[in-house]
PDB file of C-alpha atoms in Angstrom:
ATOM      1  CA  UNK A   1       1.227  32.741 -15.986  1.00 52.00           C
ATOM      2  CA  UNK A   2       4.761  32.017 -16.771  1.00 46.00           C
ATOM      3  CA  UNK A   3       6.450  32.513 -20.094  1.00 47.00           C
ATOM      4  CA  UNK A   4       4.695  29.885 -22.512  1.00 52.00           C
ATOM      5  CA  UNK A   5       8.202  29.483 -24.324  1.00 52.00           C
ATOM      6  CA  UNK A   6      10.494  28.049 -21.633  1.00 58.00           C
ATOM      7  CA  UNK A   7       8.658  24.625 -20.481  1.00 85.00           C
ATOM      8  CA  UNK A   8       9.744  22.501 -23.553  1.00 84.00           C
ATOM      9  CA  UNK A   9      13.449  22.786 -22.425  1.00 87.00           C
ATOM     10  CA  UNK A  10      12.845  21.354 -19.046  1.00 90.00           C
ATOM     11  CA  UNK A  11       9.832  19.048 -19.873  1.00 94.00           C
ATOM     12  CA  UNK A  12      10.483  15.200 -18.632  1.00 96.00           C
ATOM     13  CA  UNK A  13       6.735  13.875 -18.031  1.00 97.00           C
ATOM     14  CA  UNK A  14       3.361  14.480 -19.461  1.00 98.00           C
ATOM     15  CA  UNK A  15       0.194  13.634 -17.209  1.00 98.00           C
ATOM     16  CA  UNK A  16      -2.916  14.071 -19.011  1.00 98.00           C
ATOM     17  CA  UNK A  17      -6.772  14.567 -17.828  1.00 98.00           C
ATOM     18  CA  UNK A  18      -9.232  12.604 -19.736  1.00 98.00           C
ATOM     19  CA  UNK A  19     -12.776  14.003 -19.886  1.00 96.00           C
ATOM     20  CA  UNK A  20     -12.801  17.236 -21.747  1.00 96.00           C
ATOM     21  CA  UNK A  21      -9.174  17.243 -22.490  1.00 98.00           C
ATOM     22  CA  UNK A  22      -8.775  14.059 -24.660  1.00 98.00           C
ATOM     23  CA  UNK A  23     -12.590  13.594 -25.239  1.00 97.00           C
ATOM     24  CA  UNK A  24     -15.650  15.831 -26.017  1.00 96.00           C
ATOM     25  CA  UNK A  25     -17.845  14.802 -23.229  1.00 94.00           C
ATOM     26  CA  UNK A  26     -19.001  17.795 -21.334  1.00 93.00           C
ATOM     27  CA  UNK A  27     -22.558  17.726 -22.733  1.00 95.00           C
ATOM     28  CA  UNK A  28     -22.955  13.949 -22.234  1.00 97.00           C
ATOM     29  CA  UNK A  29     -21.682  14.026 -18.619  1.00 97.00           C
ATOM     30  CA  UNK A  30     -24.170  17.038 -17.756  1.00 97.00           C
ATOM     31  CA  UNK A  31     -26.898  15.043 -19.482  1.00 97.00           C
ATOM     32  CA  UNK A  32     -25.988  12.002 -17.406  1.00 98.00           C
ATOM     33  CA  UNK A  33     -25.948  13.570 -14.254  1.00 98.00           C
ATOM     34  CA  UNK A  34     -29.062  15.379 -14.984  1.00 98.00           C
ATOM     35  CA  UNK A  35     -30.566  11.913 -15.624  1.00 98.00           C
ATOM     36  CA  UNK A  36     -29.369  10.316 -12.259  1.00 98.00           C
ATOM     37  CA  UNK A  37     -30.515  13.402 -10.103  1.00 98.00           C
ATOM     38  CA  UNK A  38     -33.888  13.737 -11.447  1.00 98.00           C
ATOM     39  CA  UNK A  39     -34.373   9.683 -11.607  1.00 97.00           C
ATOM     40  CA  UNK A  40     -32.978   9.006  -7.900  1.00 97.00           C
ATOM     41  CA  UNK A  41     -33.312  12.497  -6.073  1.00 98.00           C
ATOM     42  CA  UNK A  42     -36.333  14.139  -7.885  1.00 97.00           C
ATOM     43  CA  UNK A  43     -34.226  17.144  -8.301  1.00 98.00           C
ATOM     44  CA  UNK A  44     -31.469  18.638 -10.525  1.00 98.00           C
ATOM     45  CA  UNK A  45     -29.115  21.698 -11.004  1.00 98.00           C
ATOM     46  CA  UNK A  46     -28.738  24.155 -13.494  1.00 97.00           C
ATOM     47  CA  UNK A  47     -26.377  23.077 -16.221  1.00 95.00           C
ATOM     48  CA  UNK A  48     -23.593  25.677 -15.219  1.00 94.00           C
ATOM     49  CA  UNK A  49     -23.568  23.851 -11.719  1.00 97.00           C
ATOM     50  CA  UNK A  50     -23.513  20.386 -13.529  1.00 97.00           C
ATOM     51  CA  UNK A  51     -20.561  21.590 -15.642  1.00 94.00           C
ATOM     52  CA  UNK A  52     -18.796  22.619 -12.607  1.00 93.00           C
ATOM     53  CA  UNK A  53     -18.983  18.934 -11.133  1.00 96.00           C
ATOM     54  CA  UNK A  54     -17.076  17.717 -14.294  1.00 93.00           C
ATOM     55  CA  UNK A  55     -13.571  16.762 -12.958  1.00 91.00           C
ATOM     56  CA  UNK A  56     -14.725  15.504  -9.483  1.00 95.00           C
ATOM     57  CA  UNK A  57     -15.191  11.569  -9.360  1.00 97.00           C
ATOM     58  CA  UNK A  58     -18.575   9.901  -9.572  1.00 97.00           C
ATOM     59  CA  UNK A  59     -18.704   8.932  -5.960  1.00 97.00           C
ATOM     60  CA  UNK A  60     -18.885  12.785  -5.175  1.00 97.00           C
ATOM     61  CA  UNK A  61     -21.108  13.434  -7.810  1.00 98.00           C
ATOM     62  CA  UNK A  62     -23.731  11.315  -6.665  1.00 98.00           C
ATOM     63  CA  UNK A  63     -23.612  13.010  -3.208  1.00 98.00           C
ATOM     64  CA  UNK A  64     -24.197  16.511  -3.968  1.00 97.00           C
ATOM     65  CA  UNK A  65     -27.630  16.424  -2.200  1.00 97.00           C
ATOM     66  CA  UNK A  66     -26.552  14.118   0.287  1.00 97.00           C
ATOM     67  CA  UNK A  67     -26.180  10.518   0.853  1.00 97.00           C
ATOM     68  CA  UNK A  68     -28.249   8.589  -1.575  1.00 98.00           C
ATOM     69  CA  UNK A  69     -29.587   6.493   1.212  1.00 97.00           C
ATOM     70  CA  UNK A  70     -31.415   9.615   2.286  1.00 97.00           C
ATOM     71  CA  UNK A  71     -33.332   9.700  -0.746  1.00 97.00           C
ATOM     72  CA  UNK A  72     -34.137   5.804  -0.730  1.00 97.00           C
ATOM     73  CA  UNK A  73     -31.323   4.837  -3.154  1.00 97.00           C
ATOM     74  CA  UNK A  74     -28.210   2.835  -3.029  1.00 98.00           C
ATOM     75  CA  UNK A  75     -25.085   4.577  -3.871  1.00 98.00           C
ATOM     76  CA  UNK A  76     -23.713   1.656  -6.220  1.00 97.00           C
ATOM     77  CA  UNK A  77     -27.025   1.639  -8.042  1.00 98.00           C
ATOM     78  CA  UNK A  78     -26.933   5.218  -8.760  1.00 98.00           C
ATOM     79  CA  UNK A  79     -23.410   5.035 -10.191  1.00 98.00           C
ATOM     80  CA  UNK A  80     -24.359   2.106 -12.144  1.00 98.00           C
ATOM     81  CA  UNK A  81     -27.202   3.984 -13.659  1.00 98.00           C
ATOM     82  CA  UNK A  82     -24.840   6.954 -14.710  1.00 98.00           C
ATOM     83  CA  UNK A  83     -22.446   4.619 -16.207  1.00 98.00           C
ATOM     84  CA  UNK A  84     -25.407   2.788 -17.961  1.00 98.00           C
ATOM     85  CA  UNK A  85     -26.733   6.073 -19.472  1.00 98.00           C
ATOM     86  CA  UNK A  86     -23.361   7.430 -20.302  1.00 97.00           C
ATOM     87  CA  UNK A  87     -22.501   4.152 -22.264  1.00 97.00           C
ATOM     88  CA  UNK A  88     -25.971   3.966 -23.835  1.00 98.00           C
ATOM     89  CA  UNK A  89     -25.067   7.364 -25.499  1.00 97.00           C
ATOM     90  CA  UNK A  90     -21.267   6.588 -26.166  1.00 96.00           C
ATOM     91  CA  UNK A  91     -21.600   7.488 -29.727  1.00 95.00           C
ATOM     92  CA  UNK A  92     -21.400  11.151 -28.340  1.00 94.00           C
ATOM     93  CA  UNK A  93     -18.353  10.628 -26.650  1.00 94.00           C
ATOM     94  CA  UNK A  94     -16.109  12.460 -29.238  1.00 95.00           C
ATOM     95  CA  UNK A  95     -12.423  11.785 -29.275  1.00 97.00           C
ATOM     96  CA  UNK A  96     -10.077  15.015 -29.587  1.00 97.00           C
ATOM     97  CA  UNK A  97      -8.058  13.173 -32.194  1.00 97.00           C
ATOM     98  CA  UNK A  98      -5.495  16.067 -32.587  1.00 97.00           C
ATOM     99  CA  UNK A  99      -4.973  15.928 -28.815  1.00 98.00           C
ATOM    100  CA  UNK A 100      -4.750  12.112 -28.383  1.00 98.00           C
ATOM    101  CA  UNK A 101      -2.136  12.613 -31.195  1.00 97.00           C
ATOM    102  CA  UNK A 102       0.123  15.212 -29.030  1.00 97.00           C
ATOM    103  CA  UNK A 103      -0.201  12.635 -26.267  1.00 98.00           C
ATOM    104  CA  UNK A 104       1.088   9.841 -28.558  1.00 98.00           C
ATOM    105  CA  UNK A 105       3.775  12.303 -29.892  1.00 97.00           C
ATOM    106  CA  UNK A 106       4.929  13.012 -26.505  1.00 97.00           C
ATOM    107  CA  UNK A 107       5.257   9.292 -25.568  1.00 97.00           C
ATOM    108  CA  UNK A 108       7.168   8.679 -28.861  1.00 96.00           C
ATOM    109  CA  UNK A 109       9.602  11.814 -27.964  1.00 96.00           C
ATOM    110  CA  UNK A 110      10.587   9.524 -25.096  1.00 96.00           C
ATOM    111  CA  UNK A 111       8.380  11.484 -22.300  1.00 97.00           C
ATOM    112  CA  UNK A 112       6.957   9.357 -19.522  1.00 98.00           C
ATOM    113  CA  UNK A 113       3.212   9.614 -20.032  1.00 98.00           C
ATOM    114  CA  UNK A 114       0.356   8.854 -17.698  1.00 98.00           C
ATOM    115  CA  UNK A 115      -3.312   9.728 -17.061  1.00 98.00           C
ATOM    116  CA  UNK A 116      -4.701  11.243 -14.115  1.00 98.00           C
ATOM    117  CA  UNK A 117      -8.508  11.074 -14.064  1.00 98.00           C
ATOM    118  CA  UNK A 118     -11.455  11.542 -11.977  1.00 97.00           C
ATOM    119  CA  UNK A 119     -13.003   8.586 -13.847  1.00 97.00           C
ATOM    120  CA  UNK A 120     -13.327   5.476 -11.796  1.00 97.00           C
ATOM    121  CA  UNK A 121     -11.679   2.248 -13.011  1.00 97.00           C
ATOM    122  CA  UNK A 122     -14.864   1.014 -14.628  1.00 98.00           C
ATOM    123  CA  UNK A 123     -15.417   4.453 -16.445  1.00 98.00           C
ATOM    124  CA  UNK A 124     -11.831   4.453 -17.669  1.00 98.00           C
ATOM    125  CA  UNK A 125     -11.939   0.936 -18.850  1.00 97.00           C
ATOM    126  CA  UNK A 126     -14.991   1.594 -21.027  1.00 97.00           C
ATOM    127  CA  UNK A 127     -13.483   4.729 -22.659  1.00 97.00           C
ATOM    128  CA  UNK A 128      -9.846   3.685 -22.945  1.00 97.00           C
ATOM    129  CA  UNK A 129     -10.043   1.405 -25.780  1.00 97.00           C
ATOM    130  CA  UNK A 130     -12.075   4.220 -27.793  1.00 97.00           C
ATOM    131  CA  UNK A 131      -9.103   6.517 -27.166  1.00 97.00           C
ATOM    132  CA  UNK A 132      -6.771   3.907 -28.435  1.00 96.00           C
ATOM    133  CA  UNK A 133      -3.932   4.992 -26.287  1.00 97.00           C
ATOM    134  CA  UNK A 134      -3.215   1.936 -24.119  1.00 96.00           C
ATOM    135  CA  UNK A 135       0.202   1.398 -25.830  1.00 96.00           C
ATOM    136  CA  UNK A 136       1.201   5.019 -25.436  1.00 97.00           C
ATOM    137  CA  UNK A 137       0.701   5.400 -21.519  1.00 98.00           C
ATOM    138  CA  UNK A 138       2.669   4.175 -18.755  1.00 98.00           C
ATOM    139  CA  UNK A 139      -0.296   3.853 -16.531  1.00 98.00           C
ATOM    140  CA  UNK A 140      -3.434   5.408 -15.383  1.00 98.00           C
ATOM    141  CA  UNK A 141      -4.342   6.969 -11.928  1.00 98.00           C
ATOM    142  CA  UNK A 142      -8.090   6.663 -11.383  1.00 98.00           C
ATOM    143  CA  UNK A 143     -10.473   8.032  -8.665  1.00 97.00           C
ATOM    144  CA  UNK A 144     -10.384   4.538  -7.295  1.00 97.00           C
ATOM    145  CA  UNK A 145      -6.567   4.819  -6.981  1.00 98.00           C
ATOM    146  CA  UNK A 146      -6.653   7.853  -4.493  1.00 98.00           C
ATOM    147  CA  UNK A 147      -8.036   8.667  -1.109  1.00 97.00           C
ATOM    148  CA  UNK A 148      -8.449  12.382  -2.078  1.00 97.00           C
ATOM    149  CA  UNK A 149      -9.762  13.490  -5.439  1.00 94.00           C
ATOM    150  CA  UNK A 150      -8.898  16.471  -7.451  1.00 96.00           C
ATOM    151  CA  UNK A 151      -8.139  19.267  -6.478  1.00 96.00           C
ATOM    152  CA  UNK A 152      -6.109  17.448  -3.953  1.00 98.00           C
ATOM    153  CA  UNK A 153      -2.926  16.749  -5.510  1.00 98.00           C
ATOM    154  CA  UNK A 154      -2.474  12.994  -4.434  1.00 98.00           C
ATOM    155  CA  UNK A 155      -3.068  11.528  -7.590  1.00 98.00           C
ATOM    156  CA  UNK A 156      -0.574  13.572  -9.454  1.00 98.00           C
ATOM    157  CA  UNK A 157       2.113  12.990  -6.604  1.00 98.00           C
ATOM    158  CA  UNK A 158       1.342   9.459  -6.912  1.00 98.00           C
ATOM    159  CA  UNK A 159       2.407   9.462 -10.746  1.00 98.00           C
ATOM    160  CA  UNK A 160       5.489  11.595 -10.296  1.00 98.00           C
ATOM    161  CA  UNK A 161       6.667   9.256  -7.522  1.00 98.00           C
ATOM    162  CA  UNK A 162       6.157   6.212  -9.806  1.00 98.00           C
ATOM    163  CA  UNK A 163       7.997   8.051 -12.581  1.00 98.00           C
ATOM    164  CA  UNK A 164      10.726   9.443  -9.955  1.00 98.00           C
ATOM    165  CA  UNK A 165      10.418  12.562 -11.649  1.00 97.00           C
ATOM    166  CA  UNK A 166      10.375  16.093  -9.802  1.00 97.00           C
ATOM    167  CA  UNK A 167       7.159  18.179  -9.889  1.00 97.00           C
ATOM    168  CA  UNK A 168       9.156  21.056 -11.638  1.00 96.00           C
ATOM    169  CA  UNK A 169       9.755  18.640 -14.611  1.00 97.00           C
ATOM    170  CA  UNK A 170       6.255  17.777 -15.317  1.00 98.00           C
ATOM    171  CA  UNK A 171       3.069  19.185 -16.504  1.00 98.00           C
ATOM    172  CA  UNK A 172      -0.619  18.313 -16.209  1.00 98.00           C
ATOM    173  CA  UNK A 173      -2.971  18.950 -19.074  1.00 98.00           C
ATOM    174  CA  UNK A 174      -6.710  19.429 -18.241  1.00 98.00           C
ATOM    175  CA  UNK A 175      -9.877  21.326 -18.852  1.00 97.00           C
ATOM    176  CA  UNK A 176     -11.200  22.235 -15.452  1.00 97.00           C
ATOM    177  CA  UNK A 177     -10.543  24.492 -12.584  1.00 97.00           C
ATOM    178  CA  UNK A 178     -10.207  21.166 -10.382  1.00 97.00           C
ATOM    179  CA  UNK A 179      -7.176  20.068 -12.690  1.00 98.00           C
ATOM    180  CA  UNK A 180      -5.315  23.526 -12.412  1.00 98.00           C
ATOM    181  CA  UNK A 181      -5.845  23.474  -8.657  1.00 98.00           C
ATOM    182  CA  UNK A 182      -4.518  19.992  -8.385  1.00 98.00           C
ATOM    183  CA  UNK A 183      -1.524  20.849 -10.591  1.00 98.00           C
ATOM    184  CA  UNK A 184      -0.883  24.020  -8.493  1.00 98.00           C
ATOM    185  CA  UNK A 185      -1.071  21.883  -5.026  1.00 98.00           C
ATOM    186  CA  UNK A 186       1.316  19.367  -6.400  1.00 98.00           C
ATOM    187  CA  UNK A 187       3.905  22.015  -7.681  1.00 98.00           C
ATOM    188  CA  UNK A 188       3.395  21.040 -11.167  1.00 97.00           C
ATOM    189  CA  UNK A 189       2.962  23.267 -14.281  1.00 97.00           C
ATOM    190  CA  UNK A 190      -0.768  23.277 -15.074  1.00 98.00           C
ATOM    191  CA  UNK A 191      -1.859  23.677 -18.617  1.00 98.00           C
ATOM    192  CA  UNK A 192      -5.472  24.443 -19.248  1.00 98.00           C
ATOM    193  CA  UNK A 193      -7.220  23.767 -22.305  1.00 98.00           C
ATOM    194  CA  UNK A 194     -10.376  25.694 -23.411  1.00 98.00           C
ATOM    195  CA  UNK A 195     -12.028  23.093 -25.442  1.00 97.00           C
ATOM    196  CA  UNK A 196     -13.501  21.398 -22.302  1.00 96.00           C
ATOM    197  CA  UNK A 197     -15.747  22.188 -19.418  1.00 95.00           C
ATOM    198  CA  UNK A 198     -14.105  25.304 -18.103  1.00 96.00           C
ATOM    199  CA  UNK A 199     -14.106  28.893 -19.772  1.00 96.00           C
ATOM    200  CA  UNK A 200     -10.880  30.764 -20.274  1.00 97.00           C
ATOM    201  CA  UNK A 201     -11.662  33.205 -17.411  1.00 97.00           C
ATOM    202  CA  UNK A 202     -12.326  30.286 -14.911  1.00 97.00           C
ATOM    203  CA  UNK A 203      -9.198  28.463 -15.916  1.00 98.00           C
ATOM    204  CA  UNK A 204      -7.085  31.669 -15.496  1.00 98.00           C
ATOM    205  CA  UNK A 205      -8.631  32.263 -12.238  1.00 97.00           C
ATOM    206  CA  UNK A 206      -6.397  29.329 -11.028  1.00 97.00           C
ATOM    207  CA  UNK A 207      -3.270  31.001 -12.246  1.00 97.00           C
ATOM    208  CA  UNK A 208      -1.973  27.958 -14.386  1.00 98.00           C
ATOM    209  CA  UNK A 209       1.372  28.014 -16.089  1.00 97.00           C
ATOM    210  CA  UNK A 210      -0.663  28.540 -19.381  1.00 97.00           C
ATOM    211  CA  UNK A 211      -4.077  28.374 -20.924  1.00 98.00           C
ATOM    212  CA  UNK A 212      -4.296  26.978 -24.857  1.00 97.00           C
ATOM    213  CA  UNK A 213      -6.972  27.563 -27.075  1.00 97.00           C
ATOM    214  CA  UNK A 214      -5.825  25.279 -29.810  1.00 97.00           C
ATOM    215  CA  UNK A 215      -3.818  22.027 -30.435  1.00 96.00           C
ATOM    216  CA  UNK A 216      -1.379  24.051 -32.355  1.00 95.00           C
ATOM    217  CA  UNK A 217      -0.825  26.298 -29.350  1.00 95.00           C
ATOM    218  CA  UNK A 218      -0.456  23.222 -26.946  1.00 97.00           C
ATOM    219  CA  UNK A 219       2.005  21.413 -29.297  1.00 96.00           C
ATOM    220  CA  UNK A 220       4.122  24.593 -29.524  1.00 94.00           C
ATOM    221  CA  UNK A 221       4.246  24.869 -25.657  1.00 95.00           C
ATOM    222  CA  UNK A 222       4.842  21.274 -25.016  1.00 96.00           C
ATOM    223  CA  UNK A 223       7.574  20.474 -27.642  1.00 95.00           C
ATOM    224  CA  UNK A 224       8.832  23.934 -28.906  1.00 89.00           C
ATOM    225  CA  UNK A 225       7.428  22.994 -32.343  1.00 66.00           C
ATOM    226  CA  UNK A 226       5.483  25.559 -34.483  1.00 53.00           C
ATOM    227  CA  UNK A 227       4.924  23.464 -37.497  1.00 53.00           C
ATOM    228  CA  UNK A 228       1.799  20.866 -37.540  1.00 46.00           C
ATOM    229  CA  UNK A 229       2.645  17.338 -38.582  1.00 48.00           C
ATOM    230  CA  UNK A 230       0.053  16.525 -41.053  1.00 42.00           C
ATOM    231  CA  UNK A 231       0.272  12.913 -40.388  1.00 48.00           C
ATOM    232  CA  UNK A 232       0.214  13.232 -36.684  1.00 44.00           C
ATOM    233  CA  UNK A 233      -2.391  15.878 -36.300  1.00 43.00           C
ATOM    234  CA  UNK A 234      -5.691  15.812 -38.223  1.00 42.00           C
ATOM    235  CA  UNK A 235      -8.036  18.699 -38.291  1.00 37.00           C
ATOM    236  CA  UNK A 236     -10.968  18.527 -35.857  1.00 35.00           C
ATOM    237  CA  UNK A 237     -13.061  21.554 -36.294  1.00 37.00           C
ATOM    238  CA  UNK A 238     -11.719  24.755 -34.668  1.00 41.00           C
ATOM    239  CA  UNK A 239      -9.283  23.005 -32.415  1.00 43.00           C
ATOM    240  CA  UNK A 240      -6.700  23.617 -35.117  1.00 41.00           C
TER     241      UNK A 240
END
């Protein structure tokens, strides 16, 4: 990994993942995948394998056993069932408020800011109001906006093109190996966070720019700031 002290001086763009990065959704996604697999395919996967699917789009997740039609199911119905199950338990979608505060702080500092997520448009439309960041992002790239999902860099490259910013001036912050690999494939500095789906060793295996274990560490890396702003960053468990 590169030195974690140098990026703030050249940073001109913040690109953020959503699930596991801005939200604590790992357990709920795992449960929702398990639900649709058992219901529509009469089978499931171990929890670690379900966690490994996080960061890939729903259209891919519903095909891990093959085409839904091979099991007598319709793809759209399976996706609808996943979303319905997730939304029926949305109270368990906990927002990482200090991380959201960093996103907002970056935008207030004048940094172009976008989401690049494997959520589809419907999924993001459900979650975005709960994040409260619609006024603090320039746009969002969803799974419906790309032909190739992470770890392909297409979504990140689209964001860079819209901003007219070089890859060496951007970072992508995410919680999965898919995120870190996509960043690497795009020539962007990938910053892994350990409060999501992937462990520190898994994130490090992708050779990201850096891996952060706390919000304070991430803030220092992004902005060169060592002091927490009490008004901007509210404590959230062990993240701080």
